[in-house]
Short mmCIF file of C-alpha atoms and ligand atoms in Angstrom, two decimals:
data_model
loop_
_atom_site.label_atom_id
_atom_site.label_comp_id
_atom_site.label_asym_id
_atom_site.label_seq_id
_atom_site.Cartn_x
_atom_site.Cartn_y
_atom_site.Cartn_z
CA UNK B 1 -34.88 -72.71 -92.51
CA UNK B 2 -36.27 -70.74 -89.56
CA UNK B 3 -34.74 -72.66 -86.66
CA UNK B 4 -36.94 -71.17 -84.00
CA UNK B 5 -40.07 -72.75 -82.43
CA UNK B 6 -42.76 -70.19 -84.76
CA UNK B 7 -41.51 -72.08 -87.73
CA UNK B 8 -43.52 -75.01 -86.78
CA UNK B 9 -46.33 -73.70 -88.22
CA UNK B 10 -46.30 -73.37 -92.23
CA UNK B 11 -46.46 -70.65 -94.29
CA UNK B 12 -50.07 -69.92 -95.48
CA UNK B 13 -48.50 -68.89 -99.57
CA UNK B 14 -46.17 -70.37 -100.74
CA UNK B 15 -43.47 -68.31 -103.53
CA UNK B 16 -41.22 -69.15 -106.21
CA UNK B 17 -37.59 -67.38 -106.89
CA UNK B 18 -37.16 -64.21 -108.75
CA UNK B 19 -36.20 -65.46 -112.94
CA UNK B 20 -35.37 -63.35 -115.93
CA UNK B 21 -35.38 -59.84 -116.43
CA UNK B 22 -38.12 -57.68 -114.57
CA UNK B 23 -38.87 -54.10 -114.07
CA UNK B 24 -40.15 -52.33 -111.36
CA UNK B 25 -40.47 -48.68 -109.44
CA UNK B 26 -39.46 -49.83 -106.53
CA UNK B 27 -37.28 -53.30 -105.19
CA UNK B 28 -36.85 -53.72 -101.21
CA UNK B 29 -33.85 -56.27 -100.46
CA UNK B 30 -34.89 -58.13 -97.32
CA UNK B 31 -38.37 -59.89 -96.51
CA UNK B 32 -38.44 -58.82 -93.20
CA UNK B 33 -40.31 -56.29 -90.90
CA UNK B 34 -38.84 -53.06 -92.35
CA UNK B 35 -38.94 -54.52 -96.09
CA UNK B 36 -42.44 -56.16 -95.43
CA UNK B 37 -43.95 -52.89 -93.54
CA UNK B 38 -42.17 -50.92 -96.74
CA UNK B 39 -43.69 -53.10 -99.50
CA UNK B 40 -46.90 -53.29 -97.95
CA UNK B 41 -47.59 -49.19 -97.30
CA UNK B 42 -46.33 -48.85 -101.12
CA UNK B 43 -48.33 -51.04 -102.30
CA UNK B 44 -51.12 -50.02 -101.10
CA UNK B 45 -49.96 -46.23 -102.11
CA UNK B 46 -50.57 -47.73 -105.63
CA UNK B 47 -47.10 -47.95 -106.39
CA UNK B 48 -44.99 -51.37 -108.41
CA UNK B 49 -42.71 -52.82 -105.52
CA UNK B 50 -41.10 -56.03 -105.86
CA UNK B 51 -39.48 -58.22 -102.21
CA UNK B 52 -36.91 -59.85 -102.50
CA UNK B 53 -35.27 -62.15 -99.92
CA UNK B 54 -31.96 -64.54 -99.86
CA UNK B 55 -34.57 -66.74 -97.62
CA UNK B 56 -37.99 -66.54 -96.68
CA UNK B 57 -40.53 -63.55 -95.30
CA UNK B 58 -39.28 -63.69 -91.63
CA UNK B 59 -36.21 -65.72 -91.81
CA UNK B 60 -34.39 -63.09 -90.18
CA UNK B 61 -34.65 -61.62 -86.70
CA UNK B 62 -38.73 -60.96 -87.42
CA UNK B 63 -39.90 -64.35 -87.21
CA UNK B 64 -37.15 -65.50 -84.41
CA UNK B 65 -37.06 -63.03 -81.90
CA UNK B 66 -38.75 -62.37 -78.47
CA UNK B 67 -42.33 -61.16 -79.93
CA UNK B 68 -42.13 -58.29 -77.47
CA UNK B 69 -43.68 -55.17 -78.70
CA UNK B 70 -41.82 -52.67 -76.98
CA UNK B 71 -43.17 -49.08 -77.18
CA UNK B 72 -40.47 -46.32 -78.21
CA UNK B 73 -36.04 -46.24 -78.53
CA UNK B 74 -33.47 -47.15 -76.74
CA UNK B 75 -33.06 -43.90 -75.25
CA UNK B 76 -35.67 -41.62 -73.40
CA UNK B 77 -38.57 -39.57 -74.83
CA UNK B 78 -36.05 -36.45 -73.07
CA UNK B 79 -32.90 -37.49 -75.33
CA UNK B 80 -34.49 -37.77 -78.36
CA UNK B 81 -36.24 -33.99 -78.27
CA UNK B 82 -32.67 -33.25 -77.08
CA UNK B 83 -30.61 -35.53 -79.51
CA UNK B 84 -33.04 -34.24 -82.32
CA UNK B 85 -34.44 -30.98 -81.27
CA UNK B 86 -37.67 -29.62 -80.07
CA UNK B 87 -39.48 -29.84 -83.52
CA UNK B 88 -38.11 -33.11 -85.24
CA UNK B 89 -37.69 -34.87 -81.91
CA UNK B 90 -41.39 -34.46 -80.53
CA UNK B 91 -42.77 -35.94 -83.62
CA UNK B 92 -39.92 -38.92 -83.18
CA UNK B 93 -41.16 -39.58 -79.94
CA UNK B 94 -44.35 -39.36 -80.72
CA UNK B 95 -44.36 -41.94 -83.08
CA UNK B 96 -42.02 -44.15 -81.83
CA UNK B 97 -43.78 -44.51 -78.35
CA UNK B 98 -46.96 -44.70 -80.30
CA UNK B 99 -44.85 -47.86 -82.76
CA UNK B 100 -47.13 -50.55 -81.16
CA UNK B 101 -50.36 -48.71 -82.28
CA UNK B 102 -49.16 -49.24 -85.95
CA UNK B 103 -48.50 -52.99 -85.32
CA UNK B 104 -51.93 -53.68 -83.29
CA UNK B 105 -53.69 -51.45 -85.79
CA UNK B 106 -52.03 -53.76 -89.01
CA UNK B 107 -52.94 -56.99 -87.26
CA UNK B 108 -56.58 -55.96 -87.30
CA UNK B 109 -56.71 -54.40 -90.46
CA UNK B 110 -55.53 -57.51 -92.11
CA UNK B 111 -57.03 -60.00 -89.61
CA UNK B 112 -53.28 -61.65 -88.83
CA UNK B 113 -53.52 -64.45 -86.37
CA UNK B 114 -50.46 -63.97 -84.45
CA UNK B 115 -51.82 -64.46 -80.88
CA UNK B 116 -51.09 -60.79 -80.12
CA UNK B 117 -51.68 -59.45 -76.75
CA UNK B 118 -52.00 -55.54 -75.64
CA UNK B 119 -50.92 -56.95 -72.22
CA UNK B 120 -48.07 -54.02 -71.65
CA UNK B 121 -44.59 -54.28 -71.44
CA UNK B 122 -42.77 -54.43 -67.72
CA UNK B 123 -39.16 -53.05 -67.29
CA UNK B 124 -37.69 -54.75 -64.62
CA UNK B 125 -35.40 -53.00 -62.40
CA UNK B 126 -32.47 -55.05 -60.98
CA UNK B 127 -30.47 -52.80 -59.04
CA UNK B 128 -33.03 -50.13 -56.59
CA UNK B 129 -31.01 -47.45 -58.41
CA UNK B 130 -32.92 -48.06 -61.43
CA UNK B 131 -35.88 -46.95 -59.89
CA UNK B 132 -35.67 -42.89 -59.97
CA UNK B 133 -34.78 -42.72 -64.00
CA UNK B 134 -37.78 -45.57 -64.42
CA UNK B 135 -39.96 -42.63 -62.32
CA UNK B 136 -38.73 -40.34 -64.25
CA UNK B 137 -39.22 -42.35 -67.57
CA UNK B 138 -43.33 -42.90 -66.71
CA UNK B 139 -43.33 -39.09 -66.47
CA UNK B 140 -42.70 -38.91 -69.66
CA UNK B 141 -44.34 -41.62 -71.55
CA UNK B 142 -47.52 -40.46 -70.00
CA UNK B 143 -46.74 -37.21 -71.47
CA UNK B 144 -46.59 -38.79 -74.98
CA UNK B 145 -50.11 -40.40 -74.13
CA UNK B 146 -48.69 -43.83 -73.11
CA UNK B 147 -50.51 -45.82 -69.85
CA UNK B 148 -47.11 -45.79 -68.18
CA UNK B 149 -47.28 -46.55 -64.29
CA UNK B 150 -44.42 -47.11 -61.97
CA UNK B 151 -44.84 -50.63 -60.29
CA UNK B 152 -43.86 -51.36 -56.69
CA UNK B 153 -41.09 -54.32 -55.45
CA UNK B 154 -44.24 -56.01 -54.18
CA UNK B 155 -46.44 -54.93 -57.43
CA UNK B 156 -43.77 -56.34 -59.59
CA UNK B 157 -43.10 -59.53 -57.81
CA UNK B 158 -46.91 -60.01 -57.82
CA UNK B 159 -47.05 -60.19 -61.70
CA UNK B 160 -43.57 -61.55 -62.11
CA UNK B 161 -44.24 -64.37 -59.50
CA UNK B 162 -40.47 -63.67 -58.57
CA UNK B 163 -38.54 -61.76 -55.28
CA UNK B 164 -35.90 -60.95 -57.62
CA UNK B 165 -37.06 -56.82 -58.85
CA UNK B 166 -36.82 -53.58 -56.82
CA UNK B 167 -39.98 -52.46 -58.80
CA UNK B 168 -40.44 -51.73 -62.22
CA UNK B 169 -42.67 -49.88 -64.86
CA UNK B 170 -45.61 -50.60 -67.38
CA UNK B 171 -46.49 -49.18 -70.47
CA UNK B 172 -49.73 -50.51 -71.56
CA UNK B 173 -49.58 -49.39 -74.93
CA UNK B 174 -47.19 -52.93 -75.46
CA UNK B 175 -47.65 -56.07 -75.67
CA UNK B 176 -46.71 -59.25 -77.29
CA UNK B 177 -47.12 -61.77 -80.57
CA UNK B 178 -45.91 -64.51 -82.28
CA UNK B 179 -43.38 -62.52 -84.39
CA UNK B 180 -43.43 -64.91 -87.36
CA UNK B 181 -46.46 -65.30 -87.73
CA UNK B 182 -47.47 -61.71 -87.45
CA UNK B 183 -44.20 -61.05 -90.17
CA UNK B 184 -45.85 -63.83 -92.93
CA UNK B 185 -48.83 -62.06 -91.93
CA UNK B 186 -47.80 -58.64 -93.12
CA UNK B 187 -46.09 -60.66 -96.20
CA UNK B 188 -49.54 -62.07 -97.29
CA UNK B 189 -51.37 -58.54 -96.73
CA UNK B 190 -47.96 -56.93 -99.00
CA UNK B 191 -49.28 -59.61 -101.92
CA UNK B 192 -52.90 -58.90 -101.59
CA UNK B 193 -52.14 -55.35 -101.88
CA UNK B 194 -50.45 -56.11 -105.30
CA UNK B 195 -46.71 -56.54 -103.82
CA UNK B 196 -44.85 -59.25 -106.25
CA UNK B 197 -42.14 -61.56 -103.66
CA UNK B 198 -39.62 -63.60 -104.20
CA UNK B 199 -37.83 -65.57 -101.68
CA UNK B 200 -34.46 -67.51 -102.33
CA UNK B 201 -33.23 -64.58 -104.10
CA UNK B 202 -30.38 -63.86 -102.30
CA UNK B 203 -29.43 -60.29 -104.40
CA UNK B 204 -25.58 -60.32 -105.08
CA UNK B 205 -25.28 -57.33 -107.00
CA UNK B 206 -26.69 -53.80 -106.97
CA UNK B 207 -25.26 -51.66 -109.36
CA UNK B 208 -26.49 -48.26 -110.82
CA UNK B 209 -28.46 -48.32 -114.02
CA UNK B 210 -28.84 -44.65 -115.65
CA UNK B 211 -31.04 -43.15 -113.98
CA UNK B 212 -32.78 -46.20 -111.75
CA UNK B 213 -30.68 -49.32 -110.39
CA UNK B 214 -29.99 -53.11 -111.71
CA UNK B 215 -30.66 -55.62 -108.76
CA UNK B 216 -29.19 -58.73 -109.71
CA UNK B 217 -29.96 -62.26 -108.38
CA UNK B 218 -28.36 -65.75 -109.05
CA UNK B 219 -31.48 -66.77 -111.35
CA UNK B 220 -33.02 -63.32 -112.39
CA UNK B 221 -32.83 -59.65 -112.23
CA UNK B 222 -34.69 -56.22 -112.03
CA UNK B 223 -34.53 -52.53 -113.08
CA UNK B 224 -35.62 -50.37 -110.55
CA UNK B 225 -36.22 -46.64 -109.95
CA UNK B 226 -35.84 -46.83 -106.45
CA UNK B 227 -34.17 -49.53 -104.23
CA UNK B 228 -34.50 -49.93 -100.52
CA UNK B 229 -32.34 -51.88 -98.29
CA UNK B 230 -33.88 -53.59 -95.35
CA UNK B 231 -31.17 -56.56 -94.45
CA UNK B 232 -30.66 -55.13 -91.04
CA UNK B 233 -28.42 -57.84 -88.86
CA UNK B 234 -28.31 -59.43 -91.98
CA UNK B 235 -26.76 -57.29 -93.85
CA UNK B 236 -23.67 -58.03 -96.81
CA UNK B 237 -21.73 -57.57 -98.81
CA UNK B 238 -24.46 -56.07 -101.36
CA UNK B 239 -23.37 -53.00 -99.58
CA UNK B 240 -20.34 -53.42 -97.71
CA UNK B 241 -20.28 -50.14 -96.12
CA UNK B 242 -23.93 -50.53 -94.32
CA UNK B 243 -22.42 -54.10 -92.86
CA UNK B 244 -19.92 -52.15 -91.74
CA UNK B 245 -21.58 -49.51 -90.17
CA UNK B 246 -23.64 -51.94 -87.98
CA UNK B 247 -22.87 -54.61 -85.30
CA UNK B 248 -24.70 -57.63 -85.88
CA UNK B 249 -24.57 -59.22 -82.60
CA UNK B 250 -26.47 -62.36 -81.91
CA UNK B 251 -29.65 -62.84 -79.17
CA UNK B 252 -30.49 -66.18 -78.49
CA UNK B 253 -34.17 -67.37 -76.86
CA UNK B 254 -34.80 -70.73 -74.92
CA UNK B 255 -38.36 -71.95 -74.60
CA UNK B 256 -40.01 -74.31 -72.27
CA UNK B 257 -42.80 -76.69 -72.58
CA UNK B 258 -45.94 -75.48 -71.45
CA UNK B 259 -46.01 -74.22 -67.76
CA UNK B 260 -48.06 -76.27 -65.41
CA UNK B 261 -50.98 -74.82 -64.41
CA UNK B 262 -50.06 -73.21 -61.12
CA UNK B 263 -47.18 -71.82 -62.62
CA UNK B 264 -48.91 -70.20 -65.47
CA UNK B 265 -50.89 -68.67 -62.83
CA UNK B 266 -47.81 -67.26 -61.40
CA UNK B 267 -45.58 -65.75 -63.79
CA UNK B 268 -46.65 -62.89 -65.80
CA UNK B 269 -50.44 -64.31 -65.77
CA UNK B 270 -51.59 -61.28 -67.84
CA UNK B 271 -49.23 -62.19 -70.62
CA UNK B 272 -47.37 -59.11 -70.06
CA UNK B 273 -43.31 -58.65 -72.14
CA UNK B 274 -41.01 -58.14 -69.48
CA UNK B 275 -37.57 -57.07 -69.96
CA UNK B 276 -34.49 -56.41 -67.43
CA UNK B 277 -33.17 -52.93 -67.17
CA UNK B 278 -28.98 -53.14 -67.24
CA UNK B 279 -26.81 -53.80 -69.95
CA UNK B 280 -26.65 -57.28 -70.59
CA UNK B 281 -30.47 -58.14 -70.09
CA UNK B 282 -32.87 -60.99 -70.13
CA UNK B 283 -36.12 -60.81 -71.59
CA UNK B 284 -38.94 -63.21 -71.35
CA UNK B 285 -43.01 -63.91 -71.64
CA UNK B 286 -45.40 -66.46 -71.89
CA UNK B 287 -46.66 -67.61 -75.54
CA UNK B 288 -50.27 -68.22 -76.07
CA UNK B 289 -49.47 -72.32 -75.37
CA UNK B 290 -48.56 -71.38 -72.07
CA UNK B 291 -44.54 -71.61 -72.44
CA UNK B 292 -41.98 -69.51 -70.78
CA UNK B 293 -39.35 -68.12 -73.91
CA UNK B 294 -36.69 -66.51 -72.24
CA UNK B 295 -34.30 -64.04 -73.97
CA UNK B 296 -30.67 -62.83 -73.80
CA UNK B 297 -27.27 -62.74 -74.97
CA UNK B 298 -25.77 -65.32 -77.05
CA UNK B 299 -22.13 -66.05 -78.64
CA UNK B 300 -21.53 -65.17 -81.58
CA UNK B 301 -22.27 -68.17 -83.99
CA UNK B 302 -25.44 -69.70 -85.33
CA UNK B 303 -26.88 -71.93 -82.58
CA UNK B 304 -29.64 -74.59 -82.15
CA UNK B 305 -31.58 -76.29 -78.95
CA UNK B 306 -31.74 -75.41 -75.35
CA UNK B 307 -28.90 -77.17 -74.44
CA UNK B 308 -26.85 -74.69 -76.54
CA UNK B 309 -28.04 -72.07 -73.79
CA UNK B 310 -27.87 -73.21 -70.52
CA UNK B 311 -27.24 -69.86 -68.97
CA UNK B 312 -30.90 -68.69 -70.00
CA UNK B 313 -32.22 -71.98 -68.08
CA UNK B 314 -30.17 -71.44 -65.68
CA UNK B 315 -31.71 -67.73 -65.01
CA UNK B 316 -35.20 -68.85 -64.86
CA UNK B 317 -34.57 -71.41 -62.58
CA UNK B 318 -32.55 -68.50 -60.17
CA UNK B 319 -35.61 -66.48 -60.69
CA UNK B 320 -38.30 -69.68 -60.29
CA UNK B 321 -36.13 -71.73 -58.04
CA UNK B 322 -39.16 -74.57 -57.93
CA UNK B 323 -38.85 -74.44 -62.18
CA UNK B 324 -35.98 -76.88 -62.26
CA UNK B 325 -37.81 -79.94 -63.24
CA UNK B 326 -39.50 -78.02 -66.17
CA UNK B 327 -38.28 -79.26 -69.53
CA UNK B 328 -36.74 -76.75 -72.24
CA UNK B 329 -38.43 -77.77 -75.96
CA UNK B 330 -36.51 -75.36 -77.91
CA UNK B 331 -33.67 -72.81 -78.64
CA UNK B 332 -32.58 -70.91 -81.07
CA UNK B 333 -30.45 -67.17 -81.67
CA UNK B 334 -30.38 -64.81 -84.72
CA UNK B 335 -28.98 -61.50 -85.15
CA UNK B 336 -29.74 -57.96 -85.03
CA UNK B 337 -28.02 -54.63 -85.47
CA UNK B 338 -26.45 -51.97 -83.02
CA UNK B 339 -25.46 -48.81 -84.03
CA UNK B 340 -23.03 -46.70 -81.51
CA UNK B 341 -25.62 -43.85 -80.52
CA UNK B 342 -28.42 -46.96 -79.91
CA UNK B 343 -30.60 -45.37 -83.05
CA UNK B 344 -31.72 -46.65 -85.93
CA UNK B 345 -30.31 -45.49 -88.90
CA UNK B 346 -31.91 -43.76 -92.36
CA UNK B 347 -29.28 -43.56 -95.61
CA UNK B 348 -29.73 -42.45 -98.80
CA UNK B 349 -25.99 -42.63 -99.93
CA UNK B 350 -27.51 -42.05 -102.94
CA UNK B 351 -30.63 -40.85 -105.30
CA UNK B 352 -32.76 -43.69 -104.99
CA UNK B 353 -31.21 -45.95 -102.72
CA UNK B 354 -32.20 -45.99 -98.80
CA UNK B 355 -31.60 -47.87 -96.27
CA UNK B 356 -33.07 -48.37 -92.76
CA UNK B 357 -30.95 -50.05 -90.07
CA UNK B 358 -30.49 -50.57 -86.22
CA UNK B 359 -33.49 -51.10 -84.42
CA UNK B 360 -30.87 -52.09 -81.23
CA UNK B 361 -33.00 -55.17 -80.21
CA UNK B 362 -36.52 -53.00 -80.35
CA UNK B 363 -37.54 -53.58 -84.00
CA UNK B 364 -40.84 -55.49 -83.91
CA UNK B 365 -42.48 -51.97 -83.00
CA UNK B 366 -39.21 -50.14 -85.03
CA UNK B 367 -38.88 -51.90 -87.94
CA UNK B 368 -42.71 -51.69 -89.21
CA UNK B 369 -42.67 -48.35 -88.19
CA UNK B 370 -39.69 -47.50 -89.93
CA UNK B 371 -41.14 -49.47 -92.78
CA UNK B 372 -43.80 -47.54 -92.81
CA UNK B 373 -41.72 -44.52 -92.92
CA UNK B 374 -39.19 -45.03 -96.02
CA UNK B 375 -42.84 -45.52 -98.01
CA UNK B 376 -43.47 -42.21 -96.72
CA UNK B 377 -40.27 -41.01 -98.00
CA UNK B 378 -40.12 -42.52 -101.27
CA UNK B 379 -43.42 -41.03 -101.97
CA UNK B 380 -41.97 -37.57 -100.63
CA UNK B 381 -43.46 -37.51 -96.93
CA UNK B 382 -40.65 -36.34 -94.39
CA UNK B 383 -37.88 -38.82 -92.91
CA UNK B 384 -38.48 -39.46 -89.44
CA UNK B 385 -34.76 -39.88 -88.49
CA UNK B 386 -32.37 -36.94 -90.59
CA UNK B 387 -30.84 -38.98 -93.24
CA UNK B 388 -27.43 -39.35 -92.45
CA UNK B 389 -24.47 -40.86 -94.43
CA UNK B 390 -23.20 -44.44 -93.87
CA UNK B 391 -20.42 -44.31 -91.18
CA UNK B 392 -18.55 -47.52 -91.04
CA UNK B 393 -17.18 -48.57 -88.13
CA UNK B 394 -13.73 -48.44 -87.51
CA UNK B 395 -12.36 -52.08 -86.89
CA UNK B 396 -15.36 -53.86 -87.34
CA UNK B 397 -13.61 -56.81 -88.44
CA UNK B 398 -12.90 -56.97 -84.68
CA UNK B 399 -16.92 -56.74 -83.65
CA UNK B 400 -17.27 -60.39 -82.10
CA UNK B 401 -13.79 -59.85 -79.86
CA UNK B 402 -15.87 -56.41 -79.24
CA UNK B 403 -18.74 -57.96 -78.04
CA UNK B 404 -17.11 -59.94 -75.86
CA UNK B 405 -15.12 -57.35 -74.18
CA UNK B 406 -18.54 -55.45 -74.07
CA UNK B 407 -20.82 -58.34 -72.53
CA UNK B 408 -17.73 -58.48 -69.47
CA UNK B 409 -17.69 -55.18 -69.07
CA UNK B 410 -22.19 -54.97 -68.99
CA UNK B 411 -21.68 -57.53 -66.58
CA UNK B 412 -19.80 -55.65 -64.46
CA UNK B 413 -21.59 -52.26 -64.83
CA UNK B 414 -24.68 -54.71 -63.51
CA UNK B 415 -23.18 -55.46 -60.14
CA UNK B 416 -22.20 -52.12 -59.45
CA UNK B 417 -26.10 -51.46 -60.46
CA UNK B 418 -23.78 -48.31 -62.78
C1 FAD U 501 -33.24 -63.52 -80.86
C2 FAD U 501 -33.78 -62.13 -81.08
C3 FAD U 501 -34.72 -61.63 -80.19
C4 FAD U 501 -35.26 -60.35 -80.39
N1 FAD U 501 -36.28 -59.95 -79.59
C5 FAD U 501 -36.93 -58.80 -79.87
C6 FAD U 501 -38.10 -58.46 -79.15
O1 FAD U 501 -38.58 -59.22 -78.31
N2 FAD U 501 -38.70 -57.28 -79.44
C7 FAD U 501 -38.21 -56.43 -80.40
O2 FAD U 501 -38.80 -55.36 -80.61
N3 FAD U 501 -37.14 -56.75 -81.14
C8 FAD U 501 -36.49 -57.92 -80.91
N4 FAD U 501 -35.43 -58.30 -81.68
C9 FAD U 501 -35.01 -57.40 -82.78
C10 FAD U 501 -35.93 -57.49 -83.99
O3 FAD U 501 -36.23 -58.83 -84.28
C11 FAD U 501 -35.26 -56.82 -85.20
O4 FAD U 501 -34.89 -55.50 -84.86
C12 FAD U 501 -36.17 -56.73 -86.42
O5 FAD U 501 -36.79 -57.96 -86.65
C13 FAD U 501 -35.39 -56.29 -87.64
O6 FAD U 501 -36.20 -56.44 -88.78
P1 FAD U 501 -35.62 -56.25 -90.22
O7 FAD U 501 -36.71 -56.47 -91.18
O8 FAD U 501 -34.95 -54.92 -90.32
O9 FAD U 501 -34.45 -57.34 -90.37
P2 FAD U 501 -34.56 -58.93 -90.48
O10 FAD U 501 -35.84 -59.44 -89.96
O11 FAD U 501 -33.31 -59.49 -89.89
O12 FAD U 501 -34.61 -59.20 -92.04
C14 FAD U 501 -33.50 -59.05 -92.89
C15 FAD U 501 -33.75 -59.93 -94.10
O13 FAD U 501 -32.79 -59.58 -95.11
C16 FAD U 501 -32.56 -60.73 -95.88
N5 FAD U 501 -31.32 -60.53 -96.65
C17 FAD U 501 -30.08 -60.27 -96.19
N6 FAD U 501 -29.22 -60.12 -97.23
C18 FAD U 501 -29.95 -60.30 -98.38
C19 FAD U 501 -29.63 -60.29 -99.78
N7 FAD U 501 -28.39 -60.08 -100.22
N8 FAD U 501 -30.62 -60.53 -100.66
C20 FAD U 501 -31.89 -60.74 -100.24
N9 FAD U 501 -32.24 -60.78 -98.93
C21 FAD U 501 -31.29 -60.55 -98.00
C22 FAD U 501 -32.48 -61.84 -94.83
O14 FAD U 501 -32.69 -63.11 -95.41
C23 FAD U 501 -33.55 -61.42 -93.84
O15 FAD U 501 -34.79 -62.12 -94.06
C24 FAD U 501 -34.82 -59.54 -81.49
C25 FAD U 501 -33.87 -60.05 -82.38
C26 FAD U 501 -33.34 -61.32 -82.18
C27 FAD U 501 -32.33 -61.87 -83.16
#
């Protein structure tokens, strides 16, 4: 099950697990945003594509995370044309910054109720410091044709309904959404389009087949021309060397009953995403019922309720000092992938396989765009990110004592505002 508070609502379709032997052109492991945003642009391309997931469509980080749509990378429009070059990296940026125009544009093309808002996304700067790259940053999103505007300590505090910021920035072109719903959504609008899914098909083998691939699950399997791998956080042993070539740390939300009125009124009336600039950061907005879901860090272990995150409670209340009587309804964590150089990802270790991975905590824009792009790519249309091969990473068996050391270190980089 979904533990998070969007799996209150039911699916809409219900589906039954993959059994006996199938063929198709094209099988995409993992029902979530990049598999779902895959499957969907193929099949409306015309092309055979079967989903199949260990779970359910959005049982992964897409239906549990922050439903922030965050416009662009990690990095800065400026390190990505320098990262990838002027001719590659302009049309990277473009798209990327543009990511939330693909998601707004599916939710209306397929009518998905997922209370989405174009109400902008806010970074929040902690430390003053902050504030020349953020200056910088609006530059150049406006550049790429983003409504990016720098927002005073007293602009920010307005909308935030909190002291705590030295200013921030907007982009306009984000927003926010209930991220399961809008991930069943794009599941439905994948089977309309002639998609076939499967969920509790959990795929333990993949194995080549002449010329095409055998995917093999505990109750069925398929021959397939081409395979994609979307498992992101997720990923296993299926393909050992993409879990190992990815961190799949854990991010945990808290949410809060409804807001009292005046309160609502307060923070982040507009609905806006907001996200803290630093290195280990909390992210929060309001859902359409009026509750406060705040985001962050989490350790490294499946965890359920808001008592299992006291710390995120414990930051709105710093930030809201009269929120302490304001009951917490839900929590919940799940996992998504980092890569070193904070990019995602594109392999095709070989003909016919590829794989899309580490979205670094950005993917509800990411992932359906990068969906979007491997259908490009297996119809012949040009990779967005050079296809590189699969790098593990040396020690990973160590990642969780890594995080650790990581999150104490962030911590510390925070203070000194580094
Ligand atoms: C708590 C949290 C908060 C976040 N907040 C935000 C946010 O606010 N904004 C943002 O942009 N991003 C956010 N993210 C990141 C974002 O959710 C992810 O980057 C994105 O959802 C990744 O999508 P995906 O489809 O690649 O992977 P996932 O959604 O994780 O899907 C992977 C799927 O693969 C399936 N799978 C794995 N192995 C197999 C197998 N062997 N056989 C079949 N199926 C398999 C799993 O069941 C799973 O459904 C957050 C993530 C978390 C965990």
């Amino acid at each position: 099950m979904n533990p998070s508070l969007y799996a209150r609502h039911e699916a809409s379709f219900t589906l039954a697990p993959l059994t006996g032997k199938a063929r198709a052109q094209i099988v995409v492991i993992g029902a979530g945003l990049t598999g779902l945003s895959a499957a969907l642009h193929l099949a409306e391309a015309g092309r055979d594509v079967v989903v199949l997931d260990a779970h359910e469509p959005g049982w992964g980080a897409s239906g549990r995370n922050g439903g922030q749509i965050n416009p662009g990378l990690k990095t800065t429009p400026d390190q990505v044309l320098e990262d990838f070059g002027p001719e590659r990296g302009a049309v990277l940026a473009r798209r990327a910054w543009a990511a939330p125009d693909l998601v707004f544009d599916l939710i209306s093309r397929h009518n998905i109720a997922c209370d989405a808002v174009r109400s902008g996304t806010i970074r929040a700067a902690t430390v003053a410091s902050q504030m020349s790259a953020l200056s910088s940053l609006a530059i150049q999103c406006t550049a790429l044709g983003n409504e990016a505007e720098l927002l005073t300590q007293e602009e920010i505090s307005q909308r935030s309904g909190t002291a705590f910021y030295h200013g921030g920035m907007i982009d306009r072109r984000g927003g926010q959404l209930d991220p399961l719903a809008y991930t069943r959504g794009l599941a439905l609008a994948a089977i309309k389009a002639g998609a076939k899914l499967h969920d509790r098909s959990a795929v333990s083998t993949l194995r080549r087949d002449g010329a095409g691939w055998s995917v093999v699950t505990p109750h069925g399997s398929i021959q397939a021309q081409q395979v994609i791998l979307a498992t992101n956080g997720y990923s296993g042993p299926v393909h050992d060397r993409l879990r190992r070539s990815i961190v799949p740390v854990f991010s945990a939300i808290a949410a809060s009953a409804p807001l009292p009125p005046p309160w609502r009124a307060r923070i982040l009336a507009q609905r806006e995403s907001l996200y803290e600039l630093g290195e280990i950061t909390t992210y929060y907005r309001i859902d359409a019922a009026g509750r406060l879901l705040m985001g962050g860090r989490s350790a490294s272990r499946n965890l359920e309720g808001p008592e299992a995150f006291p710390y995120l409670i414990a930051r709105a209340r710093r930030l809201w000092p009269g929120l302490d009587k304001l009951e917490w309804e839900a929590g919940w964590n799940g996992q998504l992938a980092l890569t070193l150089d904070h990019y995602p990802h594109l392999h095709q270790p070989e003909p016919g396989l590829l794989a899309c991975v580490g979205y670094n905590g950005r993917g509800v824009a990411m992932a359906t765009l990068m969906g979007q792009n491997l259908a490009e790519l297996v119809q012949g249309g040009e990779a967005l990110f050079p296809e590189t091969p699969i790098k593990p990473i040396p020690f990973h068996f160590g990642w969780k004592a890594g995080v650790v050391a990581g999150i104490a270190k962030g911590r510390i980089n925070d203070r000194l505002g580094l």
